[in-house]
Amino acid sequence: MKYVFISNPIAGNKDKERIISRIKSTFRQLDDEMIVENTLYSGHAAVIAKEYAEKYGKDCVVVSCGGDGTVHEIANGLAGTDTPLMILPLGTGNDFAKKIYGTKKINVENVIKSFGLYNGKLRYDVKPIDLIDYNGEKCINVMSFGLDTIVETIGRKIAAKLPFLGHQAYNVAIVPVIMKPLHYKISFDITCVNKETGEEYQLKEKDKDYALFAICNASYYGGGFCPAPDSVLDDGLLDFALVNGLSLKEALPMIPKYSEGKANQEAYPQQMTNGFVKRGKLWTEDGSALLGNCDGENFNYNELDFFVDEKALKLCYIKE
């Protein structure tokens, strides 16, 4: 078996080199082969992952050594293949990893030990999970619009300048954003599902006044905010949280609840709508770019079609 460790050498955990060096020592005692590939440009992780998947298929595991950006790229490279993804949360936010490892406070050393990468007794389960297909690209975690996209953008800039802040950079980024009117416009036509009955229904809006719209495969984004605490990665459905345009007075008490996964339609019936969606279309009436991102990566689409790409990616889980 080949294990391909893909790393962005200029981003993420400061101990990454030490960790990878220690794992290399382990592989010297194994028949399995460890290959380390450093990315050279944006999108390179997807290219590397795809090349190894095409060459080795199920006889290869691609290991993400970074954060959500690296995971996003590798998921795009591996989607629809037999090659599984293993995630070592060595980035700043590690939001998708929070979901699969069941905690907002991830200890990367414990993850590595649990996979047996330090003692050579490799152990993990491989299970297929859903992805979000958006205009032909893949999203593994959360696709979001509005307030959170602005916070993501500012947060990444702050994290780059002040890396010691880690995921707290996103909390800092909220302050200048909420001081401005939280009213944006989006149009959409989405196919929703009543999870109890399985019945489908359409939710349509034209120039909807909104503050944020999160369409979630997983649970966390933006350094730990949690719009979908009960999301399931392989149920063929996406959770969504739609928040109407807000005043500062309305927003302030909601923000900590949103971070905790406790802001929902039940708690805020006048401000929020929650549900489950399978596919849909979003656009701007004036043709301007949507204020949106997938897995923290901004895009410039003025119209976007999406659907659940069921069980499109094989993922390595810590063995129970």
PDB file of C-alpha atoms in Angstrom:
ATOM      1  CA  MET A   1       0.000   0.000   0.000  1.00  0.00           C
ATOM      2  CA  LYS A   2       1.197   3.499  -0.831  1.00  0.00           C
ATOM      3  CA  TYR A   3       0.471   6.388   1.534  1.00  0.00           C
ATOM      4  CA  VAL A   4       0.812   9.761  -0.162  1.00  0.00           C
ATOM      5  CA  PHE A   5       1.178  12.637   2.294  1.00  0.00           C
ATOM      6  CA  ILE A   6       0.240  15.935   0.622  1.00  0.00           C
ATOM      7  CA  SER A   7       1.431  19.035   2.441  1.00  0.00           C
ATOM      8  CA  ASN A   8       1.388  22.782   1.856  1.00  0.00           C
ATOM      9  CA  PRO A   9       4.868  23.693   3.120  1.00  0.00           C
ATOM     10  CA  ILE A  10       4.038  27.353   3.843  1.00  0.00           C
ATOM     11  CA  ALA A  11       0.805  26.903   5.781  1.00  0.00           C
ATOM     12  CA  GLY A  12      -0.577  25.215   8.875  1.00  0.00           C
ATOM     13  CA  ASN A  13       0.821  23.668  12.027  1.00  0.00           C
ATOM     14  CA  LYS A  14       4.341  24.774  12.979  1.00  0.00           C
ATOM     15  CA  ASP A  15       5.161  21.208  14.068  1.00  0.00           C
ATOM     16  CA  LYS A  16       4.288  19.723  10.684  1.00  0.00           C
ATOM     17  CA  GLU A  17       7.879  18.973   9.648  1.00  0.00           C
ATOM     18  CA  ARG A  18       8.614  17.254  12.955  1.00  0.00           C
ATOM     19  CA  ILE A  19       5.431  15.191  12.732  1.00  0.00           C
ATOM     20  CA  ILE A  20       6.062  14.087   9.138  1.00  0.00           C
ATOM     21  CA  SER A  21       9.675  13.221  10.009  1.00  0.00           C
ATOM     22  CA  ARG A  22       8.502  11.038  12.888  1.00  0.00           C
ATOM     23  CA  ILE A  23       5.980   9.268  10.635  1.00  0.00           C
ATOM     24  CA  LYS A  24       8.766   8.654   8.104  1.00  0.00           C
ATOM     25  CA  SER A  25      10.731   6.833  10.816  1.00  0.00           C
ATOM     26  CA  THR A  26       7.741   4.570  11.375  1.00  0.00           C
ATOM     27  CA  PHE A  27       7.364   3.717   7.685  1.00  0.00           C
ATOM     28  CA  ARG A  28      10.990   2.612   7.480  1.00  0.00           C
ATOM     29  CA  GLN A  29       9.901  -0.403   9.504  1.00  0.00           C
ATOM     30  CA  LEU A  30       6.925  -1.224   7.238  1.00  0.00           C
ATOM     31  CA  ASP A  31       6.398  -2.831   3.868  1.00  0.00           C
ATOM     32  CA  ASP A  32       4.024   0.015   3.005  1.00  0.00           C
ATOM     33  CA  GLU A  33       5.509   2.977   1.153  1.00  0.00           C
ATOM     34  CA  MET A  34       5.313   6.582   2.359  1.00  0.00           C
ATOM     35  CA  ILE A  35       5.496   9.315  -0.263  1.00  0.00           C
ATOM     36  CA  VAL A  36       5.594  13.015   0.653  1.00  0.00           C
ATOM     37  CA  GLU A  37       4.396  15.548  -1.912  1.00  0.00           C
ATOM     38  CA  ASN A  38       4.648  19.278  -1.212  1.00  0.00           C
ATOM     39  CA  THR A  39       2.252  21.542  -3.078  1.00  0.00           C
ATOM     40  CA  LEU A  40       3.700  24.287  -5.258  1.00  0.00           C
ATOM     41  CA  TYR A  41       0.643  26.345  -6.216  1.00  0.00           C
ATOM     42  CA  SER A  42      -3.073  26.748  -5.541  1.00  0.00           C
ATOM     43  CA  GLY A  43      -4.925  23.680  -6.801  1.00  0.00           C
ATOM     44  CA  HIS A  44      -1.799  21.503  -6.871  1.00  0.00           C
ATOM     45  CA  ALA A  45      -3.089  19.162  -4.148  1.00  0.00           C
ATOM     46  CA  ALA A  46      -6.038  18.221  -6.376  1.00  0.00           C
ATOM     47  CA  VAL A  47      -3.698  17.456  -9.274  1.00  0.00           C
ATOM     48  CA  ILE A  48      -1.409  15.301  -7.123  1.00  0.00           C
ATOM     49  CA  ALA A  49      -4.316  13.388  -5.571  1.00  0.00           C
ATOM     50  CA  LYS A  50      -5.921  12.694  -8.945  1.00  0.00           C
ATOM     51  CA  GLU A  51      -2.666  11.431 -10.451  1.00  0.00           C
ATOM     52  CA  TYR A  52      -2.081   8.925  -7.639  1.00  0.00           C
ATOM     53  CA  ALA A  53      -5.735   7.828  -7.639  1.00  0.00           C
ATOM     54  CA  GLU A  54      -5.623   7.137 -11.376  1.00  0.00           C
ATOM     55  CA  LYS A  55      -2.344   5.214 -11.060  1.00  0.00           C
ATOM     56  CA  TYR A  56      -2.942   3.171  -7.899  1.00  0.00           C
ATOM     57  CA  GLY A  57      -6.683   3.248  -7.138  1.00  0.00           C
ATOM     58  CA  LYS A  58      -7.590   1.373  -3.939  1.00  0.00           C
ATOM     59  CA  ASP A  59      -3.923   0.442  -3.378  1.00  0.00           C
ATOM     60  CA  CYS A  60      -3.219   3.991  -2.290  1.00  0.00           C
ATOM     61  CA  VAL A  61      -4.301   6.311   0.543  1.00  0.00           C
ATOM     62  CA  VAL A  62      -3.926  10.072   0.148  1.00  0.00           C
ATOM     63  CA  VAL A  63      -3.178  11.806   3.460  1.00  0.00           C
ATOM     64  CA  SER A  64      -4.033  15.489   3.838  1.00  0.00           C
ATOM     65  CA  CYS A  65      -1.411  17.291   5.949  1.00  0.00           C
ATOM     66  CA  GLY A  66      -3.000  20.704   6.247  1.00  0.00           C
ATOM     67  CA  GLY A  67      -6.253  22.484   6.877  1.00  0.00           C
ATOM     68  CA  ASP A  68      -9.571  22.888   5.133  1.00  0.00           C
ATOM     69  CA  GLY A  69      -8.069  24.316   1.942  1.00  0.00           C
ATOM     70  CA  THR A  70      -5.882  21.244   1.465  1.00  0.00           C
ATOM     71  CA  VAL A  71      -8.784  18.910   2.283  1.00  0.00           C
ATOM     72  CA  HIS A  72     -10.976  20.753  -0.246  1.00  0.00           C
ATOM     73  CA  GLU A  73      -8.420  20.353  -3.036  1.00  0.00           C
ATOM     74  CA  ILE A  74      -7.724  16.695  -2.318  1.00  0.00           C
ATOM     75  CA  ALA A  75     -11.459  15.903  -2.170  1.00  0.00           C
ATOM     76  CA  ASN A  76     -11.790  17.376  -5.662  1.00  0.00           C
ATOM     77  CA  GLY A  77      -8.939  15.196  -6.882  1.00  0.00           C
ATOM     78  CA  LEU A  78     -10.273  11.986  -5.312  1.00  0.00           C
ATOM     79  CA  ALA A  79     -14.021  12.374  -5.946  1.00  0.00           C
ATOM     80  CA  GLY A  80     -15.428   9.357  -7.770  1.00  0.00           C
ATOM     81  CA  THR A  81     -12.272   7.259  -7.349  1.00  0.00           C
ATOM     82  CA  ASP A  82     -11.441   4.199  -5.222  1.00  0.00           C
ATOM     83  CA  THR A  83      -8.651   6.016  -3.366  1.00  0.00           C
ATOM     84  CA  PRO A  84      -9.533   7.032   0.194  1.00  0.00           C
ATOM     85  CA  LEU A  85      -8.652  10.255   1.970  1.00  0.00           C
ATOM     86  CA  MET A  86      -7.071  10.340   5.432  1.00  0.00           C
ATOM     87  CA  ILE A  87      -7.021  13.681   7.252  1.00  0.00           C
ATOM     88  CA  LEU A  88      -4.289  14.832   9.625  1.00  0.00           C
ATOM     89  CA  PRO A  89      -5.573  18.191  10.949  1.00  0.00           C
ATOM     90  CA  LEU A  90      -2.432  20.267  10.530  1.00  0.00           C
ATOM     91  CA  GLY A  91      -4.048  23.521   9.413  1.00  0.00           C
ATOM     92  CA  THR A  92      -5.395  26.603  11.136  1.00  0.00           C
ATOM     93  CA  GLY A  93      -9.147  26.008  11.226  1.00  0.00           C
ATOM     94  CA  ASN A  94      -9.502  22.255  10.599  1.00  0.00           C
ATOM     95  CA  ASP A  95     -13.283  22.648  10.492  1.00  0.00           C
ATOM     96  CA  PHE A  96     -14.089  19.492   8.536  1.00  0.00           C
ATOM     97  CA  ALA A  97     -11.829  17.488  10.856  1.00  0.00           C
ATOM     98  CA  LYS A  98     -13.882  18.725  13.822  1.00  0.00           C
ATOM     99  CA  LYS A  99     -16.822  16.821  12.383  1.00  0.00           C
ATOM    100  CA  ILE A 100     -15.144  13.502  11.671  1.00  0.00           C
ATOM    101  CA  TYR A 101     -13.151  13.448  14.917  1.00  0.00           C
ATOM    102  CA  GLY A 102     -16.122  14.593  17.003  1.00  0.00           C
ATOM    103  CA  THR A 103     -14.585  17.563  18.803  1.00  0.00           C
ATOM    104  CA  LYS A 104     -13.908  21.286  18.375  1.00  0.00           C
ATOM    105  CA  LYS A 105     -10.632  20.858  20.268  1.00  0.00           C
ATOM    106  CA  ILE A 106      -8.667  18.444  18.113  1.00  0.00           C
ATOM    107  CA  ASN A 107      -5.395  17.001  19.378  1.00  0.00           C
ATOM    108  CA  VAL A 108      -3.502  16.151  16.204  1.00  0.00           C
ATOM    109  CA  GLU A 109      -1.061  13.907  18.069  1.00  0.00           C
ATOM    110  CA  ASN A 110      -3.966  11.773  19.304  1.00  0.00           C
ATOM    111  CA  VAL A 111      -5.360  11.519  15.768  1.00  0.00           C
ATOM    112  CA  ILE A 112      -1.992  10.359  14.435  1.00  0.00           C
ATOM    113  CA  LYS A 113      -1.600   7.819  17.232  1.00  0.00           C
ATOM    114  CA  SER A 114      -5.135   6.519  16.688  1.00  0.00           C
ATOM    115  CA  PHE A 115      -4.354   5.798  13.042  1.00  0.00           C
ATOM    116  CA  GLY A 116      -1.198   3.921  14.131  1.00  0.00           C
ATOM    117  CA  LEU A 117       1.102   6.245  12.213  1.00  0.00           C
ATOM    118  CA  TYR A 118       3.581   6.442  15.094  1.00  0.00           C
ATOM    119  CA  ASN A 119       3.778   2.781  16.077  1.00  0.00           C
ATOM    120  CA  GLY A 120       3.407   1.215  12.638  1.00  0.00           C
ATOM    121  CA  LYS A 121       0.189  -0.642  13.443  1.00  0.00           C
ATOM    122  CA  LEU A 122      -1.954   1.117  10.857  1.00  0.00           C
ATOM    123  CA  ARG A 123      -5.656   0.835  11.598  1.00  0.00           C
ATOM    124  CA  TYR A 124      -8.659   2.665  10.171  1.00  0.00           C
ATOM    125  CA  ASP A 125     -12.041   2.111   8.576  1.00  0.00           C
ATOM    126  CA  VAL A 126     -12.913   3.369   5.102  1.00  0.00           C
ATOM    127  CA  LYS A 127     -16.448   4.628   4.522  1.00  0.00           C
ATOM    128  CA  PRO A 128     -18.005   6.560   1.623  1.00  0.00           C
ATOM    129  CA  ILE A 129     -19.343  10.058   2.270  1.00  0.00           C
ATOM    130  CA  ASP A 130     -21.359  12.577   0.259  1.00  0.00           C
ATOM    131  CA  LEU A 131     -19.979  15.710  -1.372  1.00  0.00           C
ATOM    132  CA  ILE A 132     -21.638  18.857  -2.682  1.00  0.00           C
ATOM    133  CA  ASP A 133     -21.255  19.315  -6.442  1.00  0.00           C
ATOM    134  CA  TYR A 134     -21.409  23.019  -7.337  1.00  0.00           C
ATOM    135  CA  ASN A 135     -21.002  23.959 -10.988  1.00  0.00           C
ATOM    136  CA  GLY A 136     -18.879  20.826 -11.451  1.00  0.00           C
ATOM    137  CA  GLU A 137     -16.581  21.482  -8.489  1.00  0.00           C
ATOM    138  CA  LYS A 138     -16.762  19.583  -5.193  1.00  0.00           C
ATOM    139  CA  CYS A 139     -17.330  20.834  -1.657  1.00  0.00           C
ATOM    140  CA  ILE A 140     -16.690  18.488   1.268  1.00  0.00           C
ATOM    141  CA  ASN A 141     -17.729  20.716   4.169  1.00  0.00           C
ATOM    142  CA  VAL A 142     -19.919  23.842   3.896  1.00  0.00           C
ATOM    143  CA  MET A 143     -21.048  26.103   1.055  1.00  0.00           C
ATOM    144  CA  SER A 144     -22.064  29.487   2.418  1.00  0.00           C
ATOM    145  CA  PHE A 145     -23.183  32.930   1.348  1.00  0.00           C
ATOM    146  CA  GLY A 146     -23.360  36.409   2.870  1.00  0.00           C
ATOM    147  CA  LEU A 147     -21.961  37.410   6.260  1.00  0.00           C
ATOM    148  CA  ASP A 148     -19.874  34.285   6.752  1.00  0.00           C
ATOM    149  CA  THR A 149     -18.104  34.686   3.410  1.00  0.00           C
ATOM    150  CA  ILE A 150     -16.941  38.164   4.411  1.00  0.00           C
ATOM    151  CA  VAL A 151     -15.821  36.848   7.824  1.00  0.00           C
ATOM    152  CA  GLU A 152     -13.974  33.940   6.137  1.00  0.00           C
ATOM    153  CA  THR A 153     -12.157  36.367   3.826  1.00  0.00           C
ATOM    154  CA  ILE A 154     -11.105  38.751   6.580  1.00  0.00           C
ATOM    155  CA  GLY A 155     -10.310  35.903   8.969  1.00  0.00           C
ATOM    156  CA  ARG A 156      -7.877  34.285   6.518  1.00  0.00           C
ATOM    157  CA  LYS A 157      -6.065  37.604   6.071  1.00  0.00           C
ATOM    158  CA  ILE A 158      -5.797  38.090   9.832  1.00  0.00           C
ATOM    159  CA  ALA A 159      -4.603  34.488  10.341  1.00  0.00           C
ATOM    160  CA  ALA A 160      -1.919  34.974   7.686  1.00  0.00           C
ATOM    161  CA  LYS A 161      -0.603  38.126   9.368  1.00  0.00           C
ATOM    162  CA  LEU A 162      -1.054  36.931  12.960  1.00  0.00           C
ATOM    163  CA  PRO A 163      -0.708  33.127  12.841  1.00  0.00           C
ATOM    164  CA  PHE A 164      -0.541  32.844  16.644  1.00  0.00           C
ATOM    165  CA  LEU A 165      -4.276  33.668  16.721  1.00  0.00           C
ATOM    166  CA  GLY A 166      -5.150  30.399  14.981  1.00  0.00           C
ATOM    167  CA  HIS A 167      -8.899  29.926  14.533  1.00  0.00           C
ATOM    168  CA  GLN A 168      -9.507  32.931  16.831  1.00  0.00           C
ATOM    169  CA  ALA A 169      -8.713  35.081  13.793  1.00  0.00           C
ATOM    170  CA  TYR A 170     -12.244  34.353  12.563  1.00  0.00           C
ATOM    171  CA  ASN A 171     -13.749  35.579  15.831  1.00  0.00           C
ATOM    172  CA  VAL A 172     -11.748  38.801  15.480  1.00  0.00           C
ATOM    173  CA  ALA A 173     -12.967  39.172  11.880  1.00  0.00           C
ATOM    174  CA  ILE A 174     -16.599  39.217  12.972  1.00  0.00           C
ATOM    175  CA  VAL A 175     -16.257  42.602  14.703  1.00  0.00           C
ATOM    176  CA  PRO A 176     -15.778  44.874  11.651  1.00  0.00           C
ATOM    177  CA  VAL A 177     -18.327  42.883   9.639  1.00  0.00           C
ATOM    178  CA  ILE A 178     -21.239  43.163  12.049  1.00  0.00           C
ATOM    179  CA  MET A 179     -20.707  46.905  12.427  1.00  0.00           C
ATOM    180  CA  LYS A 180     -22.125  47.287   8.923  1.00  0.00           C
ATOM    181  CA  PRO A 181     -25.717  46.513   7.793  1.00  0.00           C
ATOM    182  CA  LEU A 182     -26.244  42.753   7.559  1.00  0.00           C
ATOM    183  CA  HIS A 183     -28.544  42.872   4.566  1.00  0.00           C
ATOM    184  CA  TYR A 184     -27.594  41.109   1.327  1.00  0.00           C
ATOM    185  CA  LYS A 185     -29.634  39.892  -1.668  1.00  0.00           C
ATOM    186  CA  ILE A 186     -29.862  36.411  -3.163  1.00  0.00           C
ATOM    187  CA  SER A 187     -32.348  34.505  -5.310  1.00  0.00           C
ATOM    188  CA  PHE A 188     -32.759  30.739  -5.108  1.00  0.00           C
ATOM    189  CA  ASP A 189     -34.884  27.761  -6.098  1.00  0.00           C
ATOM    190  CA  ILE A 190     -33.993  24.709  -4.010  1.00  0.00           C
ATOM    191  CA  THR A 191     -35.477  21.229  -3.667  1.00  0.00           C
ATOM    192  CA  CYS A 192     -35.971  20.518   0.022  1.00  0.00           C
ATOM    193  CA  VAL A 193     -36.906  17.295   1.784  1.00  0.00           C
ATOM    194  CA  ASN A 194     -39.066  16.613   4.819  1.00  0.00           C
ATOM    195  CA  LYS A 195     -36.733  14.181   6.559  1.00  0.00           C
ATOM    196  CA  GLU A 196     -39.542  12.483   8.462  1.00  0.00           C
ATOM    197  CA  THR A 197     -41.775  11.757   5.455  1.00  0.00           C
ATOM    198  CA  GLY A 198     -39.277  11.892   2.579  1.00  0.00           C
ATOM    199  CA  GLU A 199     -41.578  14.314   0.753  1.00  0.00           C
ATOM    200  CA  GLU A 200     -39.889  16.897  -1.487  1.00  0.00           C
ATOM    201  CA  TYR A 201     -40.930  20.541  -1.749  1.00  0.00           C
ATOM    202  CA  GLN A 202     -39.598  23.685  -3.407  1.00  0.00           C
ATOM    203  CA  LEU A 203     -38.327  26.734  -1.566  1.00  0.00           C
ATOM    204  CA  LYS A 204     -38.101  29.765  -3.849  1.00  0.00           C
ATOM    205  CA  GLU A 205     -37.133  33.396  -3.224  1.00  0.00           C
ATOM    206  CA  LYS A 206     -36.334  36.344  -5.467  1.00  0.00           C
ATOM    207  CA  ASP A 207     -33.953  39.004  -4.107  1.00  0.00           C
ATOM    208  CA  LYS A 208     -34.217  37.516  -0.637  1.00  0.00           C
ATOM    209  CA  ASP A 209     -33.013  39.884   2.080  1.00  0.00           C
ATOM    210  CA  TYR A 210     -30.633  37.707   4.094  1.00  0.00           C
ATOM    211  CA  ALA A 211     -27.629  37.864   6.400  1.00  0.00           C
ATOM    212  CA  LEU A 212     -26.213  34.391   5.773  1.00  0.00           C
ATOM    213  CA  PHE A 213     -27.117  31.162   4.030  1.00  0.00           C
ATOM    214  CA  ALA A 214     -25.155  28.005   4.909  1.00  0.00           C
ATOM    215  CA  ILE A 215     -25.645  24.758   2.974  1.00  0.00           C
ATOM    216  CA  CYS A 216     -23.874  22.048   4.909  1.00  0.00           C
ATOM    217  CA  ASN A 217     -22.498  18.599   4.221  1.00  0.00           C
ATOM    218  CA  ALA A 218     -20.705  18.664   7.589  1.00  0.00           C
ATOM    219  CA  SER A 219     -21.158  20.856  10.684  1.00  0.00           C
ATOM    220  CA  TYR A 220     -18.433  23.454  11.311  1.00  0.00           C
ATOM    221  CA  TYR A 221     -16.900  26.321   9.393  1.00  0.00           C
ATOM    222  CA  GLY A 222     -15.286  29.718   9.934  1.00  0.00           C
ATOM    223  CA  GLY A 223     -13.018  28.478  12.708  1.00  0.00           C
ATOM    224  CA  GLY A 224     -15.702  26.545  14.568  1.00  0.00           C
ATOM    225  CA  PHE A 225     -19.115  28.118  13.909  1.00  0.00           C
ATOM    226  CA  CYS A 226     -21.740  25.401  13.784  1.00  0.00           C
ATOM    227  CA  PRO A 227     -24.820  25.880  11.568  1.00  0.00           C
ATOM    228  CA  ALA A 228     -25.588  22.138  11.317  1.00  0.00           C
ATOM    229  CA  PRO A 229     -24.681  20.267  14.527  1.00  0.00           C
ATOM    230  CA  ASP A 230     -26.614  17.138  13.544  1.00  0.00           C
ATOM    231  CA  SER A 231     -25.426  16.818   9.942  1.00  0.00           C
ATOM    232  CA  VAL A 232     -24.844  13.298   8.586  1.00  0.00           C
ATOM    233  CA  LEU A 233     -22.126  12.815   5.970  1.00  0.00           C
ATOM    234  CA  ASP A 234     -23.703   9.906   4.108  1.00  0.00           C
ATOM    235  CA  ASP A 235     -27.479  10.513   4.227  1.00  0.00           C
ATOM    236  CA  GLY A 236     -27.872  12.000   0.729  1.00  0.00           C
ATOM    237  CA  LEU A 237     -29.077  15.293   2.211  1.00  0.00           C
ATOM    238  CA  LEU A 238     -27.582  18.689   3.007  1.00  0.00           C
ATOM    239  CA  ASP A 239     -28.600  20.672   6.086  1.00  0.00           C
ATOM    240  CA  PHE A 240     -29.259  24.359   5.528  1.00  0.00           C
ATOM    241  CA  ALA A 241     -29.482  27.423   7.764  1.00  0.00           C
ATOM    242  CA  LEU A 242     -30.917  30.613   6.279  1.00  0.00           C
ATOM    243  CA  VAL A 243     -30.765  33.787   8.380  1.00  0.00           C
ATOM    244  CA  ASN A 244     -32.813  36.820   7.381  1.00  0.00           C
ATOM    245  CA  GLY A 245     -31.290  40.292   7.167  1.00  0.00           C
ATOM    246  CA  LEU A 246     -30.371  41.434  10.681  1.00  0.00           C
ATOM    247  CA  SER A 247     -29.792  44.548  12.705  1.00  0.00           C
ATOM    248  CA  LEU A 248     -26.744  44.717  14.979  1.00  0.00           C
ATOM    249  CA  LYS A 249     -29.074  44.398  17.959  1.00  0.00           C
ATOM    250  CA  GLU A 250     -30.490  41.137  16.579  1.00  0.00           C
ATOM    251  CA  ALA A 251     -27.129  39.748  15.505  1.00  0.00           C
ATOM    252  CA  LEU A 252     -25.170  40.167  18.736  1.00  0.00           C
ATOM    253  CA  PRO A 253     -27.051  37.614  20.870  1.00  0.00           C
ATOM    254  CA  MET A 254     -27.244  35.134  17.970  1.00  0.00           C
ATOM    255  CA  ILE A 255     -23.505  34.946  17.231  1.00  0.00           C
ATOM    256  CA  PRO A 256     -22.422  32.915  20.308  1.00  0.00           C
ATOM    257  CA  LYS A 257     -25.425  30.620  19.871  1.00  0.00           C
ATOM    258  CA  TYR A 258     -24.519  30.107  16.207  1.00  0.00           C
ATOM    259  CA  SER A 259     -20.998  29.176  17.250  1.00  0.00           C
ATOM    260  CA  GLU A 260     -22.343  26.657  19.757  1.00  0.00           C
ATOM    261  CA  GLY A 261     -24.733  25.055  17.263  1.00  0.00           C
ATOM    262  CA  LYS A 262     -27.751  26.331  19.197  1.00  0.00           C
ATOM    263  CA  ALA A 263     -29.039  28.968  16.751  1.00  0.00           C
ATOM    264  CA  ASN A 264     -31.898  27.496  14.748  1.00  0.00           C
ATOM    265  CA  GLN A 265     -35.466  28.032  13.620  1.00  0.00           C
ATOM    266  CA  GLU A 266     -36.844  26.855  16.943  1.00  0.00           C
ATOM    267  CA  ALA A 267     -34.768  29.360  18.923  1.00  0.00           C
ATOM    268  CA  TYR A 268     -35.168  32.229  16.429  1.00  0.00           C
ATOM    269  CA  PRO A 269     -38.413  31.648  14.474  1.00  0.00           C
ATOM    270  CA  GLN A 270     -38.515  35.188  13.063  1.00  0.00           C
ATOM    271  CA  GLN A 271     -34.912  35.242  11.905  1.00  0.00           C
ATOM    272  CA  MET A 272     -34.004  31.698  10.802  1.00  0.00           C
ATOM    273  CA  THR A 273     -35.152  28.897   8.526  1.00  0.00           C
ATOM    274  CA  ASN A 274     -33.654  25.407   8.730  1.00  0.00           C
ATOM    275  CA  GLY A 275     -34.192  22.307   6.653  1.00  0.00           C
ATOM    276  CA  PHE A 276     -32.717  19.691   4.340  1.00  0.00           C
ATOM    277  CA  VAL A 277     -31.960  20.114   0.650  1.00  0.00           C
ATOM    278  CA  LYS A 278     -30.921  17.800  -2.197  1.00  0.00           C
ATOM    279  CA  ARG A 279     -30.265  20.201  -5.053  1.00  0.00           C
ATOM    280  CA  GLY A 280     -30.940  23.705  -6.230  1.00  0.00           C
ATOM    281  CA  LYS A 281     -29.932  26.891  -7.970  1.00  0.00           C
ATOM    282  CA  LEU A 282     -28.789  30.233  -6.567  1.00  0.00           C
ATOM    283  CA  TRP A 283     -28.206  33.477  -8.449  1.00  0.00           C
ATOM    284  CA  THR A 284     -28.145  37.273  -8.317  1.00  0.00           C
ATOM    285  CA  GLU A 285     -30.816  39.216 -10.194  1.00  0.00           C
ATOM    286  CA  ASP A 286     -28.381  41.929 -11.301  1.00  0.00           C
ATOM    287  CA  GLY A 287     -25.726  39.466 -12.551  1.00  0.00           C
ATOM    288  CA  SER A 288     -23.168  40.443  -9.918  1.00  0.00           C
ATOM    289  CA  ALA A 289     -20.989  37.787  -8.281  1.00  0.00           C
ATOM    290  CA  LEU A 290     -22.558  35.770  -5.481  1.00  0.00           C
ATOM    291  CA  LEU A 291     -21.104  36.574  -2.086  1.00  0.00           C
ATOM    292  CA  GLY A 292     -20.170  32.953  -1.510  1.00  0.00           C
ATOM    293  CA  ASN A 293     -17.532  30.326  -0.778  1.00  0.00           C
ATOM    294  CA  CYS A 294     -17.092  26.572  -0.518  1.00  0.00           C
ATOM    295  CA  ASP A 295     -14.864  25.124   2.198  1.00  0.00           C
ATOM    296  CA  GLY A 296     -13.607  28.661   2.822  1.00  0.00           C
ATOM    297  CA  GLU A 297     -12.553  29.120  -0.816  1.00  0.00           C
ATOM    298  CA  ASN A 298     -14.306  32.118  -2.398  1.00  0.00           C
ATOM    299  CA  PHE A 299     -15.821  31.850  -5.860  1.00  0.00           C
ATOM    300  CA  ASN A 300     -16.981  34.384  -8.453  1.00  0.00           C
ATOM    301  CA  TYR A 301     -20.100  32.711  -9.831  1.00  0.00           C
ATOM    302  CA  ASN A 302     -23.172  34.856 -10.416  1.00  0.00           C
ATOM    303  CA  GLU A 303     -25.233  31.691 -10.869  1.00  0.00           C
ATOM    304  CA  LEU A 304     -24.676  28.356  -9.176  1.00  0.00           C
ATOM    305  CA  ASP A 305     -26.261  24.917  -9.566  1.00  0.00           C
ATOM    306  CA  PHE A 306     -25.618  22.359  -6.849  1.00  0.00           C
ATOM    307  CA  PHE A 307     -26.634  18.852  -5.813  1.00  0.00           C
ATOM    308  CA  VAL A 308     -25.674  16.152  -3.343  1.00  0.00           C
ATOM    309  CA  ASP A 309     -23.089  13.883  -4.951  1.00  0.00           C
ATOM    310  CA  GLU A 310     -23.923  10.791  -2.918  1.00  0.00           C
ATOM    311  CA  LYS A 311     -21.093   8.648  -1.513  1.00  0.00           C
ATOM    312  CA  ALA A 312     -18.646  10.270  -3.919  1.00  0.00           C
ATOM    313  CA  LEU A 313     -15.586  10.143  -1.666  1.00  0.00           C
ATOM    314  CA  LYS A 314     -14.002   7.388   0.414  1.00  0.00           C
ATOM    315  CA  LEU A 315     -12.848   8.619   3.814  1.00  0.00           C
ATOM    316  CA  CYS A 316     -10.610   7.059   6.464  1.00  0.00           C
ATOM    317  CA  TYR A 317     -12.113   7.050   9.956  1.00  0.00           C
ATOM    318  CA  ILE A 318     -10.391   6.182  13.216  1.00  0.00           C
ATOM    319  CA  LYS A 319     -11.190   2.551  13.919  1.00  0.00           C
ATOM    320  CA  GLU A 320     -13.640   2.096  16.789  1.00  0.00           C
TER     321      GLU A 320
END
